[in-house]
Coordinates of C-alpha atoms in Angstrom, one line a residue:
Chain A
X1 CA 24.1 1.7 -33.3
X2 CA 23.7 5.6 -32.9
X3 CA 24.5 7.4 -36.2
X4 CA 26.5 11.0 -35.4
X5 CA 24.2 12.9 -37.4
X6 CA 24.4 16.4 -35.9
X7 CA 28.2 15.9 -36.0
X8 CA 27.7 14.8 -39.6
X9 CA 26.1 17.7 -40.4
X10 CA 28.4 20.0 -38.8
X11 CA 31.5 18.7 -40.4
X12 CA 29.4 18.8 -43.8
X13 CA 28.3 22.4 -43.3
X14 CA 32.2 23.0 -42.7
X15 CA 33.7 21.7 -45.7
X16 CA 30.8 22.8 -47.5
X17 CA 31.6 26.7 -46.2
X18 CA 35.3 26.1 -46.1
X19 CA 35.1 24.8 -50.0
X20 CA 32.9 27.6 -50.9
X21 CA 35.5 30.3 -49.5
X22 CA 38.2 29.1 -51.9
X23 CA 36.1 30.6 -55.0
X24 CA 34.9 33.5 -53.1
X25 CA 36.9 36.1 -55.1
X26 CA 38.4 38.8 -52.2
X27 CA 39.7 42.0 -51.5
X28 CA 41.7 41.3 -48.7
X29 CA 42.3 44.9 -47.4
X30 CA 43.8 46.2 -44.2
X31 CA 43.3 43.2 -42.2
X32 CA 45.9 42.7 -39.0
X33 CA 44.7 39.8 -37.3
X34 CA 41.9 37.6 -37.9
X35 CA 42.4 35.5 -34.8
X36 CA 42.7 36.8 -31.2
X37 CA 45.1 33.8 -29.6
X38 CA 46.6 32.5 -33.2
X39 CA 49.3 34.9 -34.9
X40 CA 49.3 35.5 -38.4
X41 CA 53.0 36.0 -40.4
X42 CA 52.6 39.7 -41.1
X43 CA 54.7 42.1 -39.8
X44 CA 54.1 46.5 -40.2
X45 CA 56.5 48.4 -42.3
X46 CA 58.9 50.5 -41.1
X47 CA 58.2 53.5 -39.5
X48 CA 54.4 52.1 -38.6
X49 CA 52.9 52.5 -36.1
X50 CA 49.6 50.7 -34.2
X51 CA 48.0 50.5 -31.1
X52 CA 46.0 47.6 -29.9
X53 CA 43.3 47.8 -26.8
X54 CA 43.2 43.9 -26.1
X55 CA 40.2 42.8 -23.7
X56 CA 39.9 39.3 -22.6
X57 CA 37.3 37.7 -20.5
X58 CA 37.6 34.6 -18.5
X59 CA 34.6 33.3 -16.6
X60 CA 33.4 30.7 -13.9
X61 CA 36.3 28.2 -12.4
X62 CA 35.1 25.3 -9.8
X63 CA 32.8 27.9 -8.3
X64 CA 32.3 31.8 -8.9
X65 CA 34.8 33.2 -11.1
X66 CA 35.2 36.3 -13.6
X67 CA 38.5 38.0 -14.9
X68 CA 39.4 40.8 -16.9
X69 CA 42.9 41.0 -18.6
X70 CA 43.5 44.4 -20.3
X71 CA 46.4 44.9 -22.4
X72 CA 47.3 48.0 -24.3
X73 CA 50.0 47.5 -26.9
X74 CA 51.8 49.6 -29.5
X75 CA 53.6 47.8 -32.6
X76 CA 56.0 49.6 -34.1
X77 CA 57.6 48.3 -37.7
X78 CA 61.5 48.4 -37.0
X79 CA 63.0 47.2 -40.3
X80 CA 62.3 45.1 -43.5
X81 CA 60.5 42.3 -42.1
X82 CA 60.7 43.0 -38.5
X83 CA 58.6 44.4 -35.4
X84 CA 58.5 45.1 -31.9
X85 CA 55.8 45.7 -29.4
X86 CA 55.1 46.9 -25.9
X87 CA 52.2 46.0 -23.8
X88 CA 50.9 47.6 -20.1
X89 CA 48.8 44.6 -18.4
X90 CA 46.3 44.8 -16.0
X91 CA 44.2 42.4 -14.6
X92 CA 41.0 42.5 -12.6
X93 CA 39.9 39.1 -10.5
X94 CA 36.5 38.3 -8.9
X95 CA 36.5 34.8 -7.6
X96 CA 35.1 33.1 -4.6
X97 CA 37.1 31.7 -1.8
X98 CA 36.0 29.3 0.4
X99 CA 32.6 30.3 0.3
X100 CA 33.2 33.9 -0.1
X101 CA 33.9 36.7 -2.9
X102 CA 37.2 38.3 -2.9
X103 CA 38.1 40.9 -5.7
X104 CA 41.9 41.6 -6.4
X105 CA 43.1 44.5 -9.2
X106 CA 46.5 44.5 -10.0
X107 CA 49.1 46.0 -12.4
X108 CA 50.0 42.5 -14.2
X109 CA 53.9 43.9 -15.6
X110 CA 55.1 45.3 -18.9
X111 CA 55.7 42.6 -22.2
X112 CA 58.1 43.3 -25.0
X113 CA 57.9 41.4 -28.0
X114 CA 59.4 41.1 -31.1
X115 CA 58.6 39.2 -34.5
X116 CA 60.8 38.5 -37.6
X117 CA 58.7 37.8 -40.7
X118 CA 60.3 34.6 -42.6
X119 CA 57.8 33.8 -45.7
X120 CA 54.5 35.3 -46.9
X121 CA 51.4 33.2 -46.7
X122 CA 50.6 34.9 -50.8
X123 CA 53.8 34.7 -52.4
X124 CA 55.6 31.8 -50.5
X125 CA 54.2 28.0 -49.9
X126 CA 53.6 29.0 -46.5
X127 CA 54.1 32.2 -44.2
X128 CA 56.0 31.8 -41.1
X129 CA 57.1 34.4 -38.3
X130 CA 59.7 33.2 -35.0
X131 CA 58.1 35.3 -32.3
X132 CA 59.8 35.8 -28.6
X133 CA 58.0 37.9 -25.9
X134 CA 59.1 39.2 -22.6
X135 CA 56.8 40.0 -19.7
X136 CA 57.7 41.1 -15.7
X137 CA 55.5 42.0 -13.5
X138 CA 55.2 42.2 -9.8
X139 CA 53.8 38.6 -9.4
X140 CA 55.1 36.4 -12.2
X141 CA 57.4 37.2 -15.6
X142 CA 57.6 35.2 -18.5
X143 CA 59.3 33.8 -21.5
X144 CA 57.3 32.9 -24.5
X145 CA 58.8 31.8 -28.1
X146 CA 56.4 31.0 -30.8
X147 CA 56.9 30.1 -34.5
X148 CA 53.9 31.0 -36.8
X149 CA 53.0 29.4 -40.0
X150 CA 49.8 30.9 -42.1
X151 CA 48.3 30.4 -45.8
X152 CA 46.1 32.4 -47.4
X153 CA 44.2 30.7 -50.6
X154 CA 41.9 32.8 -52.5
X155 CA 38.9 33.9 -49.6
X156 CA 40.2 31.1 -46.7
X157 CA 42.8 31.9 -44.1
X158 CA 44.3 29.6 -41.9
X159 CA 46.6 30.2 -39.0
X160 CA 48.8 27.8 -36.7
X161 CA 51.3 28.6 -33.8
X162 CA 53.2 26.4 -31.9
X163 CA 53.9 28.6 -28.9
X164 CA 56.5 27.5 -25.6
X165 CA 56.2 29.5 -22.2
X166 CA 58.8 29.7 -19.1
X167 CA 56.9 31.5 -16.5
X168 CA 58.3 32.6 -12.7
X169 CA 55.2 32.7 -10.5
X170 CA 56.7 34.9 -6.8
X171 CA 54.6 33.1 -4.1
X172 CA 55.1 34.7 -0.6
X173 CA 57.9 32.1 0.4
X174 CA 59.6 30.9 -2.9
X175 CA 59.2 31.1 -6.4
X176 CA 57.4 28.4 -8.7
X177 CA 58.4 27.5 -11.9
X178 CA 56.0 27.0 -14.5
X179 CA 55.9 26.0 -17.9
X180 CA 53.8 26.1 -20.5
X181 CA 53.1 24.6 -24.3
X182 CA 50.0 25.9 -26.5
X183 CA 49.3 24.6 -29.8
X184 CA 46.4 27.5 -31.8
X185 CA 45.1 26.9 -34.9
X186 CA 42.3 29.2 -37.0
X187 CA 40.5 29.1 -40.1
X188 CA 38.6 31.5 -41.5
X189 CA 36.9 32.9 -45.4
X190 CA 36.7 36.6 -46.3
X191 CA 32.6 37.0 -46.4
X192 CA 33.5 40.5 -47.8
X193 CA 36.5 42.6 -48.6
X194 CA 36.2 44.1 -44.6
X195 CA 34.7 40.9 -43.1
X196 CA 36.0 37.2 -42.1
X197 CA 34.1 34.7 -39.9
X198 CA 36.2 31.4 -38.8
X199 CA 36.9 28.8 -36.2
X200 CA 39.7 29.2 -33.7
X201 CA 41.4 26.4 -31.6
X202 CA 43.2 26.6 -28.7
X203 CA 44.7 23.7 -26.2
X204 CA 47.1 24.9 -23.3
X205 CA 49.1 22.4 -21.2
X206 CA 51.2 23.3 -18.4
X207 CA 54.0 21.6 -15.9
X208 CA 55.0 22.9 -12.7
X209 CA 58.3 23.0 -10.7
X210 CA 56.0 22.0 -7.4
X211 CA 54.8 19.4 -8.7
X212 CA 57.8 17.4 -9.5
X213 CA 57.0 18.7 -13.4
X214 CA 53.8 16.7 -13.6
X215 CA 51.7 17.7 -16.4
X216 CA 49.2 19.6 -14.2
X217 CA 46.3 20.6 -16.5
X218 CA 46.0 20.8 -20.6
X219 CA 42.7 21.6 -21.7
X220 CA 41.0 22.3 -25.6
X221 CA 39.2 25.7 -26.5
X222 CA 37.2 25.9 -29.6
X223 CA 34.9 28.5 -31.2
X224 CA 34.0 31.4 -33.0
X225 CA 36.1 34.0 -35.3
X226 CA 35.3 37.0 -36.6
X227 CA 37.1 40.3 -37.8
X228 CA 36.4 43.0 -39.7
X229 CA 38.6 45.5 -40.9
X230 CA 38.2 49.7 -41.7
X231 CA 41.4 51.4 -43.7
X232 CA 42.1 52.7 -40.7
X233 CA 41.3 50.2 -37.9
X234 CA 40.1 46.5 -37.6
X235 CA 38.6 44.6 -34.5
X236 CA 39.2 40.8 -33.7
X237 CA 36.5 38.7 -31.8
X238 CA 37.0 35.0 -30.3
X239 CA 34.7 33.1 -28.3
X240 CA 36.3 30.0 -26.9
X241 CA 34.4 27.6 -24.6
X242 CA 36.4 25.2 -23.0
X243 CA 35.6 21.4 -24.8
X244 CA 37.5 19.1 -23.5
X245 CA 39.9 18.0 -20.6
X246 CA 43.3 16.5 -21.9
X247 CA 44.5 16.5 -18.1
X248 CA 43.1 17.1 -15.1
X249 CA 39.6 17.0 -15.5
X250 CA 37.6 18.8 -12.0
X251 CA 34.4 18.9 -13.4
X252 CA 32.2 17.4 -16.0
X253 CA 35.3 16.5 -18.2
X254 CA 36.5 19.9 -18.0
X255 CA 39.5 22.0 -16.5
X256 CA 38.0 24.3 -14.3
X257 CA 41.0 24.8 -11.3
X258 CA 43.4 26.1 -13.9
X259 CA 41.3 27.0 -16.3
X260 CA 37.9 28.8 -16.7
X261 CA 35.0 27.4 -18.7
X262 CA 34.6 30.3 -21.2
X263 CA 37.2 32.6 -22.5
X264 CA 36.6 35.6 -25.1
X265 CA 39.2 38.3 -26.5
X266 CA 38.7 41.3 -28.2
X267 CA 41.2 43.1 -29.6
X268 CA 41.1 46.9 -31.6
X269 CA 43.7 47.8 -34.2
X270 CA 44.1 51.5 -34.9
X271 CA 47.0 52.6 -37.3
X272 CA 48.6 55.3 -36.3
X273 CA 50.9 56.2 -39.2
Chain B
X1 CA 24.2 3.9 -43.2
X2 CA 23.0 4.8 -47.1
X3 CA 22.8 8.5 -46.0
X4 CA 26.6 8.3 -44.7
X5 CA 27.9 6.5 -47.4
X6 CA 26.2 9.1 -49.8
X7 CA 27.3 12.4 -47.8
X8 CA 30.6 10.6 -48.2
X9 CA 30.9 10.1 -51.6
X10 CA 29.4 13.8 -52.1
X11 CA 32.1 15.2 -49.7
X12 CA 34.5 13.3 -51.3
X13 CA 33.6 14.4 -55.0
X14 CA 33.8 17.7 -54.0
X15 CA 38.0 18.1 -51.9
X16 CA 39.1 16.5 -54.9
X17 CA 38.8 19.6 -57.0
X18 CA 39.0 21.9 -54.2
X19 CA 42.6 19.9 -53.4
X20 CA 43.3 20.5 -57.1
X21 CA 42.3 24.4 -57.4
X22 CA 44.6 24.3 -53.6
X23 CA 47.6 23.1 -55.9
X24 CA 46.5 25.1 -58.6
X25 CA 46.8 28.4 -56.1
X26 CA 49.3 27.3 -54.0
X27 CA 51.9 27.9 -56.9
X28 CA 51.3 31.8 -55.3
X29 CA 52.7 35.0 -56.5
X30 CA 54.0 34.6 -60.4
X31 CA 57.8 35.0 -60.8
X32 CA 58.7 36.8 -64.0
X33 CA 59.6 35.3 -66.8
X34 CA 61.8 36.3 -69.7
X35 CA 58.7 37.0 -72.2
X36 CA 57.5 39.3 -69.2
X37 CA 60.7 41.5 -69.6
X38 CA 59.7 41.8 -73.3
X39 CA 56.5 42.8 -72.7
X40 CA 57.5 45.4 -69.9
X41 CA 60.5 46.9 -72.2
X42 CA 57.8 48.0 -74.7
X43 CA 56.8 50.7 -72.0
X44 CA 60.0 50.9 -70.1
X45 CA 62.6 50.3 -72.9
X46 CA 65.1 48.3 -71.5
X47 CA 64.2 46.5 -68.5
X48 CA 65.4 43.5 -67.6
X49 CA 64.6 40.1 -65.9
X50 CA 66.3 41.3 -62.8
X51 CA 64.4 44.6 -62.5
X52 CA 61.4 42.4 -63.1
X53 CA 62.6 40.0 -60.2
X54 CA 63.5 43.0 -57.9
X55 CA 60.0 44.2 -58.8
X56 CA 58.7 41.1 -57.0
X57 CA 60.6 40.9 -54.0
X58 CA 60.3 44.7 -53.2
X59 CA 56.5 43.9 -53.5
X60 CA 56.6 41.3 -51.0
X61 CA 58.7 43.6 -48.8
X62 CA 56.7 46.4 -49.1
X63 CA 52.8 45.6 -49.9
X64 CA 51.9 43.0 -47.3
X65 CA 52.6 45.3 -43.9
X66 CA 49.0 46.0 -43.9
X67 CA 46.8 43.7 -46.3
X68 CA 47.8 40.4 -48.0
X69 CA 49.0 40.9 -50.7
X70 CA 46.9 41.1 -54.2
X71 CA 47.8 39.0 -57.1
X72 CA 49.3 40.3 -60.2
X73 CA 46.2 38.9 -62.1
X74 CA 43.8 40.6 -59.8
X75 CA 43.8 43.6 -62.1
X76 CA 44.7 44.6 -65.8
X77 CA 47.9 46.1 -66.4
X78 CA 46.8 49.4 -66.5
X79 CA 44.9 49.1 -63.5
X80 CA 48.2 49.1 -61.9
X81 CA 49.8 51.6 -63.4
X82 CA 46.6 53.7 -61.1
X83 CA 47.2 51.3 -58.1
X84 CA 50.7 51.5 -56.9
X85 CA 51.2 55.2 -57.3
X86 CA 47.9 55.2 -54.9
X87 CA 49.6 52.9 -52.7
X88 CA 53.1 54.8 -52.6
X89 CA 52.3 57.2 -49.9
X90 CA 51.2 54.1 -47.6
X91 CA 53.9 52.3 -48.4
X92 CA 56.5 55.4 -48.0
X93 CA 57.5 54.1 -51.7
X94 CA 60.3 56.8 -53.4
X95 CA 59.6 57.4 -57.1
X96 CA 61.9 54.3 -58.2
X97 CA 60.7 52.1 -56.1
X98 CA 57.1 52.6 -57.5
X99 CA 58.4 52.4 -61.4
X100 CA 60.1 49.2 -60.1
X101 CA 56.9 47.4 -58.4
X102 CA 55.0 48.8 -61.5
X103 CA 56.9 46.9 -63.9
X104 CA 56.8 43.9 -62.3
X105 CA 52.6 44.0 -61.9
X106 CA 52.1 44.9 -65.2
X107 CA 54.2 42.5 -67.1
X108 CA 53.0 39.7 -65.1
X109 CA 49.2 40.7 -64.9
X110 CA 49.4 40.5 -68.5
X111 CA 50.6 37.2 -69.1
X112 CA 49.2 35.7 -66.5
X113 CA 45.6 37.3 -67.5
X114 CA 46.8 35.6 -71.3
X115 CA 47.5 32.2 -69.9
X116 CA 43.9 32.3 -68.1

């Protein structure tokens, strides 16, 4: 019988970090976001304002592929416990198609979303958030509600989101229905008042119209987290290689029509006022 | 199998009183108490239990837009009588509001600290 001794090791070496965060003793200052696909609970105050360069990076499908999505969003606090935020989205594609490289740029649409802050992870059992985002562009739109729940306990910080997506993709003749269920999670300890360093999850399902709604793919993301945060601006860093295949598997148990083998996000917080 | 059944038991041994400190945390951000009005009225003569609870919630509304928010038993009492007055302009806090988050920190810092 094999004995799982690197995974033995791993999962030791993670509860042995994760128990050690818990008696870490931490600052905790100006920190937005932790995670680059999981949501935290926290909302600005009123009359804030921040602006967020948001740089993802999605490489190698079946055969060559690289993408850049490039958001820029300003978050505005609105009222006591709630915000809204605006997003330009661009996207740049180099892929190869049927044995040659095609490169497309396009202006991806506008998204408008808005979050109401239900609990605080530090003074409530749990901190939640119901989250609703809006996004049209010139080749698909898209509804997305998401409910957030985070903890934070002494150094550790954990994150999970239960997100739902309707999204209108404009083929040439007629227009496909997708939609879409993600389920992120992230951990992650305070290594200093300005630093964390985490795990984040990530699996993404979808269904489509054509296809009779057949689950079509659902694949599971996993890696590294880290953020570090300035009074006035912090930066957010995920690495997420794909792990495993839930549904439809192309290649070596992985997703690679729908999905690309190796995402990463960056995203810059700068306060404004 | 000895070496899993050991790195078991040692795994084990050690989330029961990380579960336990969890619990022990988990309880969160201290609500005031009525001994805590006592204590604050010796500064602020007068205050009351509901200032005190106002205290807290305006904290919560107003001191987690851009950190989590600090535990009362983070610092001494005094420390923040400095703190939320260095905090006000951040939190576009009027002169009020600050007395009424002050009172609620420094009561409850100091019991808490006392119960520690």
């Amino acid at each position: 019988m094999k004995t799982p001794v690197p995974a033995l090791a791993l999962n030791t070496g993670l509860l042995a970090g994760a128990l050690a965060c818990l008696f870490i003793p931490t600052e905790a200052t100006a920190t937005e976001r932790h995670f680059t696909y999981t949501y935290g609970s926290a909302v600005l105050n009123r009359g804030d304002v921040e602006v967020e360069p948001w740089t993802t990076l999605r490489v190698e499908r079946s055969g060559f592929y690289a993408r850049f999505d490039q958001r820029l969003e300003v978050e505005v606090g609105l009222a006591e416990r709630l915000q809204s935020s605006w997003y330009l989205n661009l996207t740049a594609i180099n892929q190869e198609i049927e044995g040659a490289r095609a490169s497309k740029f396009e202006f991806a649409g506008v998204s408008s979303e808005w979050k109401y802050k239900l609990a605080d992870p530090v003074a409530d059992p749990f901190g939640a958030a119901l989250y609703g985002e809006l996004t049209a562009g010139p080749s698909e739109s898209e509804l997305e509600a998401k409910l957030i729940l985070d903890k934070h306990l002494g150094a550790l910080v954990a994150a999970f989101n239960l997100t739902a997506e309707h999204e209108w993709i404009y083929e040439s003749a007629e227009t496909e229905r997708e939609f879409v269920l993600e389920l992120d999670g992230g951990l992650a300890c305070f290594l200093s008042p300005a630093l964390t360093a985490g795990l984040e999850i990530r699996s993404h399902s979808d269904w489509e119209s054509a296809e009779g709604w057949g689950m079509q793919h659902s694949a599971l993301f996993a890696g590294p987290a880290l953020s570090y945060a300035q009074p006035a601006w912090w930066a957010a860093l995920t690495i997420l290689p794909q792990i495993a295949a839930i549904e439809g598997a192309t290649d070596g148990g992985l997703v690679l029509d729908g999905h690309e083998r190796v995402e990463a996000r960056l995203i810059f917080g700068v306060h404004l006022q | 199998m000895m070496g899993r059944k050991l790195t078991r038991t040692i795994l084990a041994s050690l989330t029961v009183p990380a579960i336990l400190h969890l619990a022990a945390c988990a309880s969160g951000l201290a609500q005031p108490q009525a001994g805590d009005a006592l204590r604050a009225a010796e500064r602020w003569p007068g205050v009351t239990l509901e200032q005190l609870a106002e205290g807290r919630s305006l904290y919560v509304a107003r001191c987690a837009g851009c950190h989590n928010l600090h535990l009362p038993e983070r610092y001494t009492p005094e420390k923040w009588l400095d703190l939320v007055p260095a905090m006000a302009v951040k939190a576009r806090l009027s002169p009020g509001e600050v007395e009424t988050i002050e009172r609620y920190l420094y009561a409850t810092s100091a019991r808490v600290r006392d119960e520690k």
